[in-house]
């Protein structure tokens, strides 16, 4: 989805939605492997968004909170370490789940998670408010996906900042078409991601900007200021 910009200017591609085998039960590639996959594909950076403990996590839920968070963060930390010494950027995020309704959460860090052991005990609306109170940014991931683990479509247009209008892993076009219509109906910001889980299948999603991003705050600011040149994966 082309959003404008000169074809001659240098551009920078970023993945906004991917999982690692360190924390997501459905992923087969490590954080380090994801770095090389995306570097080879010409991306400038990635945001690690592993499934949180209320989603398809591979972390033992019976462990103490601090230990769970340390294990959960390994995909990001291993990816970050692998990219050190290069221009490739690795940012931290996660995918929070409410009975299959999922929210990509950006702008908060490991310390936030360590400081909030109540995250699994509060309701979804409280979670969304807490993220915003602490300066976070939320994109509703694949809001119209139909799958056995999603009992019903739940929409929260007044509680999210953006909608993932392109999830490049979708084989059914209507899921993304409905997501785009939903975002436009409610004047919500738009994101795109691949939802990558494996090195053998990179769907080509992500977002293109006319400048490099150095922090997750740069990403959020660029989205809020409509600096996106293209949403990939359509």
Short mmCIF file of C-alpha atoms in Angstrom, two decimals:
data_model
loop_
_atom_site.label_atom_id
_atom_site.label_comp_id
_atom_site.label_asym_id
_atom_site.label_seq_id
_atom_site.Cartn_x
_atom_site.Cartn_y
_atom_site.Cartn_z
CA UNK A 1 0.00 0.00 0.00
CA UNK A 2 1.80 3.11 -1.28
CA UNK A 3 1.24 6.19 0.89
CA UNK A 4 3.30 8.63 -1.15
CA UNK A 5 6.92 9.74 -1.23
CA UNK A 6 9.50 10.14 -3.97
CA UNK A 7 10.66 6.87 -5.58
CA UNK A 8 14.20 8.33 -5.69
CA UNK A 9 14.64 8.97 -1.97
CA UNK A 10 16.34 6.46 0.29
CA UNK A 11 13.86 4.47 2.32
CA UNK A 12 14.02 2.20 5.37
CA UNK A 13 11.91 -0.92 5.92
CA UNK A 14 10.94 -2.16 9.37
CA UNK A 15 9.15 -5.29 10.52
CA UNK A 16 6.53 -4.55 13.18
CA UNK A 17 5.25 -8.05 14.03
CA UNK A 18 7.38 -11.14 14.52
CA UNK A 19 7.84 -13.99 16.97
CA UNK A 20 10.86 -15.89 18.25
CA UNK A 21 11.27 -19.44 19.49
CA UNK A 22 12.62 -18.16 22.81
CA UNK A 23 9.15 -17.04 23.91
CA UNK A 24 6.48 -17.98 21.33
CA UNK A 25 5.38 -21.61 21.17
CA UNK A 26 4.40 -21.28 17.50
CA UNK A 27 7.79 -19.92 16.34
CA UNK A 28 10.70 -22.02 15.12
CA UNK A 29 13.34 -19.32 14.63
CA UNK A 30 15.42 -17.68 17.33
CA UNK A 31 15.85 -13.96 17.75
CA UNK A 32 19.36 -14.18 16.29
CA UNK A 33 18.09 -16.11 13.27
CA UNK A 34 15.41 -13.48 12.68
CA UNK A 35 18.06 -10.76 12.57
CA UNK A 36 19.87 -12.48 9.72
CA UNK A 37 16.63 -13.26 7.89
CA UNK A 38 15.62 -9.61 7.84
CA UNK A 39 19.09 -8.22 7.23
CA UNK A 40 19.40 -10.44 4.17
CA UNK A 41 15.95 -9.27 3.01
CA UNK A 42 17.03 -5.63 3.11
CA UNK A 43 15.16 -4.46 6.19
CA UNK A 44 16.62 -1.76 8.43
CA UNK A 45 15.20 -3.21 11.64
CA UNK A 46 12.63 -5.33 13.44
CA UNK A 47 10.31 -5.13 16.42
CA UNK A 48 10.17 -8.36 18.43
CA UNK A 49 6.54 -8.98 19.45
CA UNK A 50 6.46 -12.36 21.15
CA UNK A 51 3.21 -13.78 22.50
CA UNK A 52 2.66 -12.71 26.08
CA UNK A 53 1.74 -15.19 28.82
CA UNK A 54 -1.97 -14.94 27.98
CA UNK A 55 -1.21 -15.96 24.41
CA UNK A 56 0.69 -18.78 22.72
CA UNK A 57 3.73 -18.58 24.96
CA UNK A 58 6.32 -21.29 25.49
CA UNK A 59 7.23 -19.90 28.92
CA UNK A 60 6.18 -22.00 31.91
CA UNK A 61 3.33 -19.99 33.43
CA UNK A 62 3.94 -21.48 36.89
CA UNK A 63 7.33 -19.78 37.25
CA UNK A 64 7.81 -16.69 39.45
CA UNK A 65 7.03 -13.43 37.64
CA UNK A 66 10.60 -12.14 37.43
CA UNK A 67 11.86 -15.42 36.02
CA UNK A 68 9.06 -15.48 33.45
CA UNK A 69 9.86 -11.95 32.30
CA UNK A 70 13.57 -12.75 32.03
CA UNK A 71 12.80 -15.76 29.84
CA UNK A 72 10.19 -13.84 27.84
CA UNK A 73 12.74 -11.13 26.99
CA UNK A 74 15.38 -13.52 25.64
CA UNK A 75 14.16 -13.42 22.04
CA UNK A 76 14.60 -9.65 21.98
CA UNK A 77 17.86 -9.70 23.94
CA UNK A 78 19.42 -12.37 21.73
CA UNK A 79 18.34 -10.50 18.60
CA UNK A 80 19.69 -7.23 19.96
CA UNK A 81 23.03 -8.85 20.78
CA UNK A 82 23.23 -10.43 17.32
CA UNK A 83 22.73 -7.05 15.65
CA UNK A 84 25.36 -5.24 17.72
CA UNK A 85 28.07 -3.66 15.60
CA UNK A 86 25.75 -3.23 12.61
CA UNK A 87 23.28 -0.55 11.54
CA UNK A 88 20.41 -3.02 11.93
CA UNK A 89 18.00 -2.04 14.72
CA UNK A 90 16.10 -4.34 17.08
CA UNK A 91 13.24 -2.99 19.20
CA UNK A 92 11.18 -4.53 22.00
CA UNK A 93 7.43 -5.07 22.04
CA UNK A 94 4.96 -7.87 22.69
CA UNK A 95 1.59 -9.26 21.63
CA UNK A 96 -0.96 -9.27 24.44
CA UNK A 97 -3.95 -11.57 24.10
CA UNK A 98 -7.49 -11.44 25.43
CA UNK A 99 -9.17 -14.74 24.53
CA UNK A 100 -7.59 -14.58 21.08
CA UNK A 101 -8.05 -10.84 20.52
CA UNK A 102 -4.49 -9.56 20.28
CA UNK A 103 -2.78 -6.22 20.72
CA UNK A 104 0.71 -5.31 19.55
CA UNK A 105 2.18 -3.26 22.37
CA UNK A 106 5.01 -0.83 21.66
CA UNK A 107 6.96 1.78 23.60
CA UNK A 108 7.28 -0.01 26.94
CA UNK A 109 10.22 -2.05 28.17
CA UNK A 110 11.23 -5.03 30.26
CA UNK A 111 11.24 -2.90 33.40
CA UNK A 112 7.57 -2.06 32.84
CA UNK A 113 6.77 -5.77 32.71
CA UNK A 114 8.82 -6.51 35.82
CA UNK A 115 7.01 -3.72 37.67
CA UNK A 116 3.51 -4.96 36.79
CA UNK A 117 2.99 -8.56 37.92
CA UNK A 118 -0.76 -7.83 37.95
CA UNK A 119 -0.94 -7.78 34.14
CA UNK A 120 -2.53 -11.22 33.96
CA UNK A 121 -5.10 -10.38 36.64
CA UNK A 122 -6.56 -7.18 35.21
CA UNK A 123 -9.16 -6.95 32.45
CA UNK A 124 -8.42 -6.03 28.87
CA UNK A 125 -9.73 -2.47 29.22
CA UNK A 126 -7.58 -1.94 32.30
CA UNK A 127 -4.59 -3.29 30.38
CA UNK A 128 -5.12 -0.92 27.46
CA UNK A 129 -5.50 2.03 29.84
CA UNK A 130 -2.39 1.03 31.80
CA UNK A 131 -0.30 0.86 28.63
CA UNK A 132 -1.40 4.35 27.62
CA UNK A 133 -0.89 5.76 31.12
CA UNK A 134 2.73 4.62 30.88
CA UNK A 135 3.32 6.07 27.42
CA UNK A 136 2.79 2.94 25.36
CA UNK A 137 1.24 2.58 21.91
CA UNK A 138 -1.19 -0.16 20.84
CA UNK A 139 -2.03 -1.52 17.40
CA UNK A 140 -4.89 -4.01 17.24
CA UNK A 141 -3.36 -7.03 15.50
CA UNK A 142 -5.33 -8.75 12.71
CA UNK A 143 -8.73 -7.67 14.13
CA UNK A 144 -10.81 -9.66 11.64
CA UNK A 145 -8.81 -12.88 11.58
CA UNK A 146 -10.94 -16.00 11.88
CA UNK A 147 -9.29 -18.98 13.59
CA UNK A 148 -10.20 -21.72 16.07
CA UNK A 149 -8.48 -19.86 18.92
CA UNK A 150 -10.55 -16.70 18.31
CA UNK A 151 -14.04 -17.20 19.72
CA UNK A 152 -15.40 -13.88 18.49
CA UNK A 153 -14.37 -10.61 16.85
CA UNK A 154 -13.87 -7.93 19.50
CA UNK A 155 -13.20 -4.31 18.57
CA UNK A 156 -11.97 -1.48 20.80
CA UNK A 157 -11.78 1.58 18.54
CA UNK A 158 -11.63 4.03 21.44
CA UNK A 159 -8.92 2.14 23.31
CA UNK A 160 -6.28 1.52 20.62
CA UNK A 161 -4.01 3.87 18.70
CA UNK A 162 -3.78 1.93 15.46
CA UNK A 163 -4.97 -1.08 13.51
CA UNK A 164 -2.79 -3.66 11.80
CA UNK A 165 -4.49 -3.19 8.44
CA UNK A 166 -2.09 -5.55 6.68
CA UNK A 167 -1.07 -8.83 8.25
CA UNK A 168 0.99 -10.28 5.44
CA UNK A 169 0.59 -13.85 6.69
CA UNK A 170 -3.13 -13.84 5.86
CA UNK A 171 -4.20 -16.03 2.97
CA UNK A 172 -7.76 -14.67 3.12
CA UNK A 173 -7.78 -11.11 1.65
CA UNK A 174 -11.00 -10.08 3.39
CA UNK A 175 -9.30 -10.07 6.81
CA UNK A 176 -7.05 -7.19 5.79
CA UNK A 177 -9.74 -5.47 3.75
CA UNK A 178 -12.06 -5.36 6.77
CA UNK A 179 -9.22 -4.16 9.01
CA UNK A 180 -8.49 -1.27 6.65
CA UNK A 181 -12.16 -0.27 6.49
CA UNK A 182 -12.36 -0.41 10.29
CA UNK A 183 -9.29 1.82 10.71
CA UNK A 184 -10.62 4.36 8.23
CA UNK A 185 -14.11 4.35 9.75
CA UNK A 186 -12.68 5.29 13.15
CA UNK A 187 -9.78 7.46 11.91
CA UNK A 188 -7.23 5.14 13.51
CA UNK A 189 -3.57 4.98 12.54
CA UNK A 190 -2.42 2.09 10.35
CA UNK A 191 0.35 -0.47 10.73
CA UNK A 192 1.49 -3.45 8.68
CA UNK A 193 3.43 -6.53 9.74
CA UNK A 194 4.41 -9.97 8.52
CA UNK A 195 3.58 -11.93 11.69
CA UNK A 196 6.71 -13.96 11.00
CA UNK A 197 7.35 -17.18 12.94
CA UNK A 198 9.83 -19.07 10.74
CA UNK A 199 12.89 -18.34 8.63
CA UNK A 200 11.48 -20.29 5.68
CA UNK A 201 8.50 -17.94 5.30
CA UNK A 202 8.97 -14.18 5.28
CA UNK A 203 5.70 -12.72 4.04
CA UNK A 204 7.10 -9.31 3.15
CA UNK A 205 5.06 -7.15 5.49
CA UNK A 206 6.23 -4.13 7.42
CA UNK A 207 6.42 -0.37 7.09
CA UNK A 208 8.60 1.96 5.04
CA UNK A 209 9.87 5.32 6.30
CA UNK A 210 11.95 8.04 4.61
CA UNK A 211 14.45 8.09 7.49
CA UNK A 212 16.09 5.58 9.83
CA UNK A 213 14.59 4.78 13.23
CA UNK A 214 16.93 4.61 16.19
CA UNK A 215 14.47 3.91 19.03
CA UNK A 216 11.00 2.46 19.46
CA UNK A 217 9.91 6.00 20.29
CA UNK A 218 11.07 7.04 16.82
CA UNK A 219 8.78 4.38 15.36
CA UNK A 220 5.77 5.52 17.38
CA UNK A 221 6.41 9.17 16.52
CA UNK A 222 6.74 8.39 12.82
CA UNK A 223 3.43 6.49 12.80
CA UNK A 224 1.63 9.21 14.75
CA UNK A 225 2.96 11.92 12.43
CA UNK A 226 1.96 9.93 9.33
CA UNK A 227 5.53 9.69 8.06
CA UNK A 228 4.94 6.21 6.64
CA UNK A 229 5.71 5.97 2.91
CA UNK A 230 4.28 2.50 2.39
CA UNK A 231 2.59 -0.37 4.19
CA UNK A 232 4.11 -3.58 2.86
CA UNK A 233 2.45 -6.91 2.26
CA UNK A 234 -0.68 -5.98 0.32
#
